[in-house]
Backbone as JSON, one array per atom type, in Angstrom:
{
  "sequence": "MYKSKTIFFTYNIILLLSLLSGCTKEKTQIHKQSFLSKAQKAKDTASIKAFDLDHNDMTTFALDQNQSQRSQTTTNQQQSNLFSWENLAAENTKQEFKKLIFNFDRYTLEQNQQKELKHNIKQAKKMIKDGKTIVIEGHACHSAGSAIYNLALSEKRARHVAKKLADAGIDPTHIKIAPRGHEMPIVKNGNREEQAINRRVELFAIDN",
  "N": [[0.84, -1.2, 0.0], [1.85, 1.25, 0.87], [3.97, 1.46, -0.89], [2.6, 1.65, -3.28], [1.37, 4.15, -3.01], [3.61, 5.71, -3.0], [4.59, 5.36, -5.58], [2.48, 6.47, -7.0], [2.6, 9.1, -6.12], [5.12, 9.83, -7.05], [4.68, 9.63, -9.76], [2.84, 11.71, -10.14], [4.48, 13.89, -9.56], [6.32, 13.76, -11.65], [4.57, 14.17, -13.78], [3.71, 16.76, -13.2], [6.11, 18.19, -13.41], [6.55, 17.8, -16.09], [4.39, 19.16, -17.2], [4.99, 21.74, -16.31], [7.35, 22.16, -17.68], [6.38, 22.12, -20.27], [4.76, 24.39, -20.21], [6.68, 26.31, -19.82], [8.12, 26.14, -22.23], [6.04, 26.87, -23.91], [5.55, 29.48, -23.03], [8.0, 30.57, -23.66], [7.92, 30.3, -26.42], [5.72, 31.91, -26.97], [6.76, 34.31, -26.1], [8.83, 34.62, -27.92], [7.32, 34.81, -30.25], [5.94, 37.13, -29.64], [8.04, 38.96, -29.51], [8.98, 38.84, -32.15], [6.69, 39.74, -33.38], [6.54, 42.35, -32.41], [8.9, 43.35, -33.49], [8.35, 43.12, -36.22], [6.19, 44.83, -36.32], [7.41, 47.22, -35.67], [9.04, 47.49, -37.89], [7.07, 47.68, -39.88], [5.88, 50.06, -39.04], [7.96, 51.84, -39.49], [8.01, 51.71, -42.25], [5.52, 52.77, -42.83], [5.87, 55.38, -41.88], [7.84, 56.29, -43.64], [6.43, 56.13, -46.01], [4.42, 57.95, -45.39], [5.93, 60.29, -45.32], [6.63, 60.5, -48.0], [4.08, 60.77, -48.96], [3.36, 63.19, -47.8], [5.14, 64.83, -49.14], [4.07, 64.61, -51.71], [1.62, 65.74, -51.17], [2.38, 68.33, -50.53], [3.42, 69.04, -53.01], [1.08, 68.91, -54.49], [-0.35, 70.94, -53.26], [1.25, 73.11, -53.98], [0.84, 73.04, -56.73], [-1.9, 73.58, -56.78], [-1.85, 76.1, -55.66], [-0.45, 77.44, -57.6], [-2.29, 77.24, -59.68], [-4.36, 78.72, -58.57], [-3.08, 81.13, -58.49], [-2.81, 81.68, -61.21], [-5.48, 81.96, -61.86], [-6.05, 84.23, -60.36], [-4.39, 86.01, -61.68], [-5.63, 86.07, -64.19], [-8.03, 87.23, -63.43], [-7.07, 89.69, -62.59], [-6.16, 90.65, -65.02], [-8.57, 90.82, -66.39], [-9.87, 92.76, -64.83], [-8.14, 94.91, -65.2], [-8.22, 95.31, -67.97], [-10.76, 96.2, -68.11], [-10.47, 98.81, -67.41], [-9.08, 99.77, -69.52], [-9.2, 101.46, -72.64], [-9.31, 102.2, -76.13], [-7.78, 104.52, -76.39], [-6.19, 104.45, -74.07], [-4.69, 102.15, -74.56], [-3.29, 103.0, -76.77], [-1.54, 104.79, -75.62], [0.62, 103.33, -74.83], [2.4, 103.41, -76.86], [3.72, 105.72, -76.45], [5.59, 105.23, -74.59], [8.67, 103.53, -73.69], [9.64, 100.13, -73.88], [10.9, 98.42, -71.07], [13.56, 96.37, -70.51], [14.53, 93.41, -68.83], [17.17, 91.48, -67.33], [17.53, 87.88, -67.3], [15.72, 86.36, -64.71], [15.99, 88.56, -63.04], [15.15, 91.61, -61.33], [15.88, 94.23, -61.31], [16.82, 97.13, -63.13], [19.25, 97.21, -65.73], [22.21, 99.12, -66.6], [22.08, 99.73, -69.3], [19.46, 100.3, -69.78], [18.8, 102.77, -68.89], [18.41, 105.05, -70.45], [15.95, 104.57, -71.72], [14.39, 104.46, -69.44], [14.56, 107.11, -68.45], [13.26, 108.44, -70.52], [10.69, 107.37, -70.19], [10.01, 108.34, -67.66], [9.86, 111.07, -68.17], [7.7, 111.11, -70.01], [5.69, 110.06, -68.39], [5.38, 112.04, -66.41], [4.4, 114.1, -67.98], [1.94, 113.04, -68.85], [0.6, 112.68, -66.45], [0.22, 115.31, -65.69], [-1.74, 115.88, -67.47], [-3.87, 114.74, -66.28], [-3.84, 111.98, -66.02], [-3.39, 108.55, -64.89], [-0.63, 106.47, -64.28], [-0.03, 103.26, -65.39], [1.86, 100.48, -64.56], [3.02, 97.72, -66.0], [4.22, 94.58, -65.17], [6.17, 91.93, -66.5], [7.09, 88.5, -67.26], [9.25, 85.95, -68.63], [8.5, 82.62, -69.91], [10.34, 80.62, -69.88], [11.42, 79.4, -67.73], [10.67, 78.55, -64.28], [7.79, 78.57, -62.1], [4.28, 79.41, -62.46], [3.44, 80.95, -60.27], [5.87, 81.83, -59.25], [6.88, 83.39, -61.37], [4.89, 85.3, -61.5], [5.31, 86.66, -59.09], [7.89, 87.6, -59.61], [7.41, 89.29, -61.79], [5.9, 91.21, -60.5], [7.79, 92.33, -58.76], [9.47, 93.53, -60.63], [7.75, 95.47, -61.71], [7.29, 97.01, -59.41], [9.87, 97.92, -58.91], [10.3, 99.67, -61.08], [8.24, 101.46, -60.54], [9.18, 102.6, -58.19], [11.4, 103.94, -59.2], [10.13, 105.9, -60.69], [8.82, 107.27, -58.63], [11.04, 108.14, -57.18], [11.92, 109.99, -58.94], [10.26, 112.06, -58.55], [7.56, 111.73, -59.04], [4.25, 111.54, -57.92], [3.3, 108.86, -55.95], [0.6, 108.18, -55.75], [-0.41, 108.46, -58.23], [0.3, 106.28, -59.59], [-0.09, 102.96, -60.66], [0.36, 99.45, -60.28], [0.65, 96.47, -62.23], [1.08, 93.28, -62.12], [1.85, 90.67, -64.37], [2.93, 88.16, -64.65], [3.89, 85.31, -66.57], [1.94, 85.35, -68.46], [1.32, 86.96, -70.62], [3.0, 86.91, -73.07], [5.23, 88.35, -75.51], [6.79, 86.99, -77.3], [5.91, 83.79, -77.86], [7.04, 81.26, -78.0], [10.25, 79.58, -77.93], [13.74, 79.75, -76.89], [15.55, 80.77, -73.89], [17.02, 83.07, -74.58], [15.69, 83.92, -76.87], [13.3, 84.64, -75.76], [13.78, 86.99, -74.47], [12.58, 89.52, -74.78], [10.21, 89.18, -73.49], [10.72, 89.51, -70.82], [10.0, 92.04, -69.32], [8.94, 95.46, -68.63], [6.1, 97.37, -69.14], [4.56, 100.52, -69.78], [1.57, 102.44, -69.53], [-1.08, 104.88, -69.87], [-4.0, 105.81, -68.04], [-7.3, 107.17, -67.55], [-8.01, 109.09, -64.63]],
  "CA": [[0.0, 0.0, 0.0], [2.77, 2.39, 0.98], [4.73, 1.49, -2.15], [1.68, 2.11, -4.32], [1.21, 5.59, -2.83], [4.88, 6.35, -3.4], [4.63, 5.35, -7.05], [1.48, 7.44, -7.47], [3.13, 10.43, -5.81], [6.23, 10.07, -7.98], [4.08, 9.83, -11.1], [2.28, 13.07, -10.16], [5.6, 14.84, -9.61], [6.84, 13.73, -13.03], [3.56, 14.8, -14.63], [3.73, 18.19, -12.91], [7.33, 18.73, -14.02], [6.34, 17.77, -17.53], [3.49, 20.27, -17.51], [5.73, 22.99, -16.11], [8.29, 22.26, -18.8], [5.58, 22.48, -21.44], [4.34, 25.78, -20.05], [7.87, 27.15, -20.03], [8.36, 26.17, -23.67], [4.96, 27.63, -24.53], [5.78, 30.88, -22.72], [9.16, 30.98, -24.46], [7.45, 30.43, -27.8], [4.86, 33.1, -27.01], [7.66, 35.46, -25.97], [9.51, 34.77, -29.21], [6.34, 35.32, -31.2], [5.67, 38.52, -29.27], [9.22, 39.74, -29.91], [8.96, 38.93, -33.61], [5.56, 40.57, -33.75], [6.92, 43.74, -32.14], [9.92, 43.72, -34.47], [7.67, 43.31, -37.5], [5.37, 46.02, -36.19], [8.32, 48.37, -35.76], [9.43, 47.59, -39.3], [5.91, 48.19, -40.61], [5.71, 51.46, -38.67], [8.98, 52.59, -40.22], [7.57, 51.78, -43.64], [4.4, 53.71, -42.89], [6.41, 56.73, -41.75], [8.51, 56.63, -44.89], [5.36, 56.36, -46.99], [3.77, 59.21, -45.02], [6.79, 61.38, -45.76], [6.43, 60.61, -49.44], [2.72, 61.28, -49.16], [3.39, 64.61, -47.47], [5.8, 65.49, -50.26], [3.11, 64.69, -52.8], [0.6, 66.7, -50.76], [2.99, 69.65, -50.7], [3.47, 69.29, -54.45], [-0.29, 69.17, -54.93], [-0.7, 72.27, -52.78], [1.96, 74.05, -54.84], [0.14, 73.07, -58.01], [-3.16, 74.28, -56.57], [-1.54, 77.51, -55.45], [-0.09, 77.98, -58.91], [-3.53, 77.39, -60.44], [-5.08, 79.86, -58.01], [-2.34, 82.31, -58.92], [-3.16, 81.96, -62.59], [-6.85, 82.47, -61.84], [-5.95, 85.61, -59.88], [-3.81, 86.79, -62.78], [-6.67, 86.26, -65.2], [-8.97, 88.2, -62.89], [-6.41, 90.99, -62.65], [-6.17, 91.08, -66.42], [-9.94, 91.21, -66.72], [-10.13, 94.03, -64.16], [-7.35, 95.97, -65.8], [-8.72, 95.58, -69.3], [-12.0, 96.95, -67.99], [-10.07, 100.21, -67.38], [-8.48, 100.18, -70.77], [-9.93, 101.71, -73.87], [-8.37, 102.32, -77.23], [-6.86, 105.63, -76.1], [-5.22, 103.99, -73.08], [-3.79, 101.21, -75.24], [-2.43, 103.77, -77.66], [-0.5, 105.5, -74.86], [1.8, 102.46, -74.73], [3.34, 103.82, -77.9], [4.46, 106.88, -75.95], [6.6, 104.75, -73.64], [9.62, 102.53, -74.15], [9.69, 98.89, -73.1], [12.08, 98.26, -70.22], [13.91, 94.95, -70.59], [15.28, 92.92, -67.67], [17.93, 90.24, -67.49], [16.84, 86.67, -66.83], [15.57, 86.17, -63.27], [16.37, 89.79, -62.35], [14.06, 92.59, -61.27], [16.42, 95.58, -61.33], [17.23, 97.52, -64.48], [20.68, 97.37, -66.01], [22.6, 100.46, -67.04], [21.7, 99.96, -70.7], [18.03, 100.66, -69.84], [18.59, 104.06, -68.24], [17.89, 106.0, -71.44], [14.52, 104.27, -71.85], [13.76, 104.82, -68.17], [14.44, 108.57, -68.41], [12.19, 108.79, -71.46], [9.4, 107.01, -69.59], [9.74, 109.27, -66.57], [9.43, 112.32, -68.81], [6.36, 110.92, -70.56], [4.77, 109.86, -67.28], [5.11, 113.35, -65.8], [3.57, 114.84, -68.93], [0.58, 112.49, -68.86], [-0.01, 112.94, -65.14], [-0.24, 116.7, -65.76], [-2.98, 115.86, -68.27], [-4.92, 114.09, -65.5], [-3.78, 110.53, -66.19], [-2.69, 107.67, -63.95], [0.31, 105.61, -64.99], [-0.08, 101.83, -65.06], [3.13, 99.81, -64.83], [2.82, 96.27, -66.17], [5.4, 93.73, -65.08], [6.05, 90.67, -67.24], [8.19, 87.52, -67.15], [9.24, 84.92, -69.68], [8.05, 81.32, -69.4], [11.37, 79.62, -70.15], [11.72, 78.74, -66.45], [9.9, 79.04, -63.16], [6.36, 78.28, -62.05], [3.41, 80.57, -62.68], [3.42, 81.8, -59.08], [7.19, 82.47, -59.15], [6.98, 84.43, -62.4], [3.99, 86.37, -61.12], [6.01, 87.43, -58.07], [9.01, 88.27, -60.27], [6.88, 90.4, -62.59], [5.49, 92.26, -59.56], [9.02, 93.0, -58.31], [9.92, 94.39, -61.74], [6.85, 96.62, -61.76], [7.54, 97.85, -58.23], [11.18, 98.55, -59.1], [10.1, 100.81, -61.98], [7.4, 102.42, -59.81], [10.07, 103.31, -57.26], [12.21, 104.85, -60.01], [9.27, 107.04, -61.01], [8.62, 108.01, -57.39], [12.31, 108.8, -56.87], [12.06, 111.11, -59.89], [9.34, 113.12, -58.15], [6.17, 111.44, -59.4], [3.43, 111.17, -56.77], [2.91, 107.44, -56.04], [-0.86, 108.0, -55.88], [-0.72, 108.47, -59.66], [0.93, 105.08, -60.17], [-0.65, 101.64, -60.36], [1.16, 98.35, -60.84], [-0.14, 95.32, -62.71], [1.94, 92.12, -62.44], [1.22, 89.76, -65.33], [3.58, 86.85, -64.73], [4.28, 84.96, -67.94], [0.68, 85.1, -69.16], [1.14, 87.84, -71.79], [4.29, 87.0, -73.76], [5.32, 88.86, -76.89], [7.29, 85.79, -78.0], [5.25, 82.69, -77.17], [7.9, 80.09, -78.0], [11.65, 79.91, -78.07], [14.6, 79.53, -75.73], [15.68, 81.88, -72.95], [17.49, 84.26, -75.3], [14.63, 84.36, -77.78], [12.2, 85.2, -74.97], [14.28, 88.14, -73.71], [11.61, 90.62, -74.86], [9.12, 88.91, -72.54], [11.15, 89.94, -69.48], [9.86, 93.47, -69.57], [7.92, 96.29, -68.0], [5.46, 98.31, -70.07], [3.77, 101.57, -69.14], [0.54, 103.15, -70.29], [-1.82, 105.84, -69.05], [-5.46, 105.7, -68.0], [-7.96, 108.31, -66.91], [-8.19, 108.96, -63.18]],
  "C": [[0.87, 1.24, 0.0], [3.53, 2.57, -0.31], [3.87, 2.02, -3.28], [1.49, 3.61, -4.24], [2.45, 6.33, -3.29], [4.97, 6.45, -4.91], [3.67, 6.39, -7.62], [1.98, 8.88, -7.29], [4.23, 10.81, -6.78], [5.7, 10.36, -9.38], [3.51, 11.24, -11.23], [3.36, 14.13, -10.26], [6.14, 14.93, -11.03], [5.87, 14.44, -13.98], [3.57, 16.32, -14.46], [4.94, 18.86, -13.55], [7.19, 18.81, -15.53], [5.45, 18.93, -17.98], [4.18, 21.61, -17.39], [6.7, 23.24, -17.25], [7.57, 22.7, -20.07], [5.15, 23.93, -21.39], [5.49, 26.73, -20.32], [8.18, 27.28, -21.51], [7.32, 27.03, -24.37], [5.16, 29.13, -24.29], [6.94, 31.42, -23.53], [8.75, 31.21, -25.9], [6.59, 31.68, -27.96], [5.71, 34.36, -26.96], [8.38, 35.72, -27.28], [8.56, 35.36, -30.25], [6.03, 36.79, -30.94], [6.8, 39.43, -29.71], [9.24, 39.94, -31.42], [7.84, 39.84, -34.09], [5.88, 42.05, -33.55], [7.94, 44.23, -33.16], [9.29, 43.99, -35.83], [6.83, 44.58, -37.48], [6.22, 47.28, -36.31], [8.76, 48.6, -37.19], [8.29, 48.17, -40.13], [5.69, 49.67, -40.33], [6.7, 52.34, -39.4], [8.58, 52.76, -41.67], [6.43, 52.78, -43.79], [4.9, 55.14, -42.79], [7.08, 57.18, -43.03], [7.47, 56.93, -45.96], [4.65, 57.67, -46.69], [4.6, 60.41, -45.46], [6.63, 61.6, -47.24], [5.07, 61.21, -49.73], [2.66, 62.77, -48.88], [4.06, 65.4, -48.58], [4.83, 65.67, -51.42], [2.01, 65.7, -52.46], [1.11, 68.12, -50.94], [3.03, 70.03, -52.17], [2.08, 69.64, -54.97], [-0.73, 70.56, -54.5], [-0.03, 73.34, -53.63], [1.26, 74.18, -56.18], [-1.17, 73.84, -57.89], [-2.93, 75.77, -56.4], [-1.2, 78.18, -56.77], [-1.34, 78.2, -59.76], [-4.34, 78.56, -59.92], [-4.43, 81.16, -58.43], [-2.71, 82.7, -60.33], [-4.58, 82.5, -62.69], [-6.87, 83.92, -61.4], [-5.41, 86.51, -60.97], [-4.86, 87.08, -63.84], [-7.7, 87.28, -64.74], [-8.39, 89.6, -62.93], [-6.42, 91.54, -64.07], [-7.56, 91.57, -66.81], [-10.27, 92.56, -66.11], [-9.4, 95.17, -64.84], [-7.86, 96.31, -67.18], [-10.07, 96.29, -69.25], [-11.69, 98.44, -67.88], [-9.71, 100.69, -68.79], [-9.52, 100.48, -71.84], [-8.88, 101.9, -74.95], [-7.34, 103.42, -76.97], [-5.78, 105.2, -75.12], [-4.21, 103.04, -73.72], [-2.81, 101.96, -76.14], [-1.32, 104.5, -76.91], [0.74, 104.64, -74.65], [2.86, 102.87, -75.74], [4.18, 105.01, -77.48], [5.59, 106.48, -75.01], [7.51, 103.72, -74.3], [9.51, 101.28, -73.27], [10.99, 98.85, -72.31], [12.37, 96.77, -70.1], [14.81, 94.58, -69.41], [16.08, 91.68, -68.04], [17.14, 89.08, -66.9], [16.89, 86.58, -65.31], [16.03, 87.38, -62.45], [15.2, 90.77, -62.35], [14.58, 94.02, -61.1], [16.94, 95.88, -62.73], [18.74, 97.65, -64.59], [20.93, 98.78, -66.55], [22.12, 100.76, -68.46], [20.22, 100.3, -70.88], [17.75, 102.05, -69.28], [18.01, 105.11, -69.2], [16.39, 105.82, -71.61], [13.76, 104.68, -70.59], [13.54, 106.33, -68.08], [13.34, 109.05, -69.35], [10.83, 108.52, -70.84], [9.03, 107.93, -68.44], [9.22, 110.6, -67.12], [8.01, 112.22, -69.34], [5.32, 110.76, -69.46], [4.4, 111.19, -66.63], [4.18, 114.17, -66.69], [2.12, 114.36, -68.88], [-0.14, 112.7, -67.54], [-0.52, 114.38, -65.08], [-1.54, 116.81, -66.54], [-4.1, 115.1, -67.56], [-4.95, 112.58, -65.61], [-3.15, 109.84, -64.98], [-1.83, 106.72, -64.77], [0.19, 104.18, -64.48], [1.24, 101.2, -65.49], [2.89, 98.31, -64.84], [4.16, 95.54, -66.08], [5.16, 92.4, -65.77], [7.26, 89.78, -66.98], [8.13, 86.58, -68.34], [8.8, 83.6, -69.07], [9.06, 80.23, -69.71], [11.77, 78.87, -68.89], [10.82, 79.31, -65.38], [8.42, 78.71, -63.26], [5.57, 79.56, -62.28], [3.45, 81.52, -61.49], [4.76, 82.52, -58.91], [7.3, 83.62, -60.14], [6.02, 85.59, -62.13], [4.66, 87.28, -60.08], [7.17, 88.22, -58.68], [8.51, 89.47, -61.08], [6.41, 91.55, -61.69], [6.7, 93.04, -59.06], [9.54, 93.94, -59.39], [9.06, 95.65, -61.82], [7.1, 97.57, -60.59], [8.89, 98.57, -58.34], [11.04, 99.79, -59.98], [9.24, 101.88, -61.3], [8.24, 103.24, -58.84], [10.94, 104.32, -58.01], [11.4, 106.1, -60.37], [9.05, 107.91, -59.78], [9.88, 108.77, -57.0], [12.54, 110.02, -57.76], [11.04, 112.21, -59.62], [7.89, 112.9, -58.51], [5.41, 110.96, -58.16], [2.98, 109.72, -56.92], [1.41, 107.21, -56.16], [-1.31, 108.03, -57.34], [-0.13, 107.26, -60.38], [0.17, 103.84, -59.73], [0.27, 100.59, -60.96], [0.25, 97.19, -61.2], [0.8, 94.18, -63.08], [1.2, 91.12, -63.31], [1.81, 88.36, -65.32], [4.03, 86.57, -66.14], [3.06, 84.75, -68.84], [0.48, 85.94, -70.41], [2.47, 88.0, -72.54], [4.17, 87.67, -75.12], [5.79, 87.73, -77.79], [6.77, 84.58, -77.24], [6.11, 81.44, -77.08], [9.36, 80.54, -78.1], [12.42, 79.68, -76.78], [14.7, 80.81, -74.89], [16.08, 83.18, -73.66], [16.39, 84.82, -76.2], [13.45, 84.99, -77.05], [12.62, 86.43, -74.17], [13.27, 89.29, -73.68], [10.45, 90.42, -73.9], [9.45, 89.38, -71.13], [11.16, 91.47, -69.46], [8.89, 94.14, -68.6], [7.41, 97.25, -69.07], [4.63, 99.31, -69.28], [2.69, 102.07, -70.09], [-0.25, 104.02, -69.32], [-3.31, 105.6, -69.15], [-6.03, 106.96, -67.35], [-8.1, 108.05, -65.42], [-9.63, 108.57, -62.85]]
}
């Protein structure tokens, strides 16, 4: 009887140790799986972040494109508004002024444009005495740069000329600027050199 109990007790001990061993292996396996799962998750997260960065880049690009499109719409509206001022007489006053040509990607006049600038200042003063307002149109070529960049560049060119007129004693209240970007080229095709005439400022007069 005693021997039978001993055998039974020993058998239970062995069974318990076996179960504990199995649990340990199972926990180890679970731990390994958990570690691998975390590692894979970290890898996946890194991939998602990289994709998100690319996505953000594409979003930024899309926003730039949308901004450029909005800029072009604004330019078209500005053109429409300005042409509502113009009549045949105003358009004809362009012939009284000289075109001012700018170097590529520049918004300040070179020395070789000073003669034309002086002529324009003289004509502007004369027309203002006749009750006119001077409109300064800035233009850019389309050989490089986005629509929004060229619009900003054309505005800087117009403002540069407006300052020259103001420095010469013309009241700024008689001056308006109209940046056109690259939307009104004289030469529609061609390389950078052939489009030089597009990088210009033109002046004309309108009634107050």
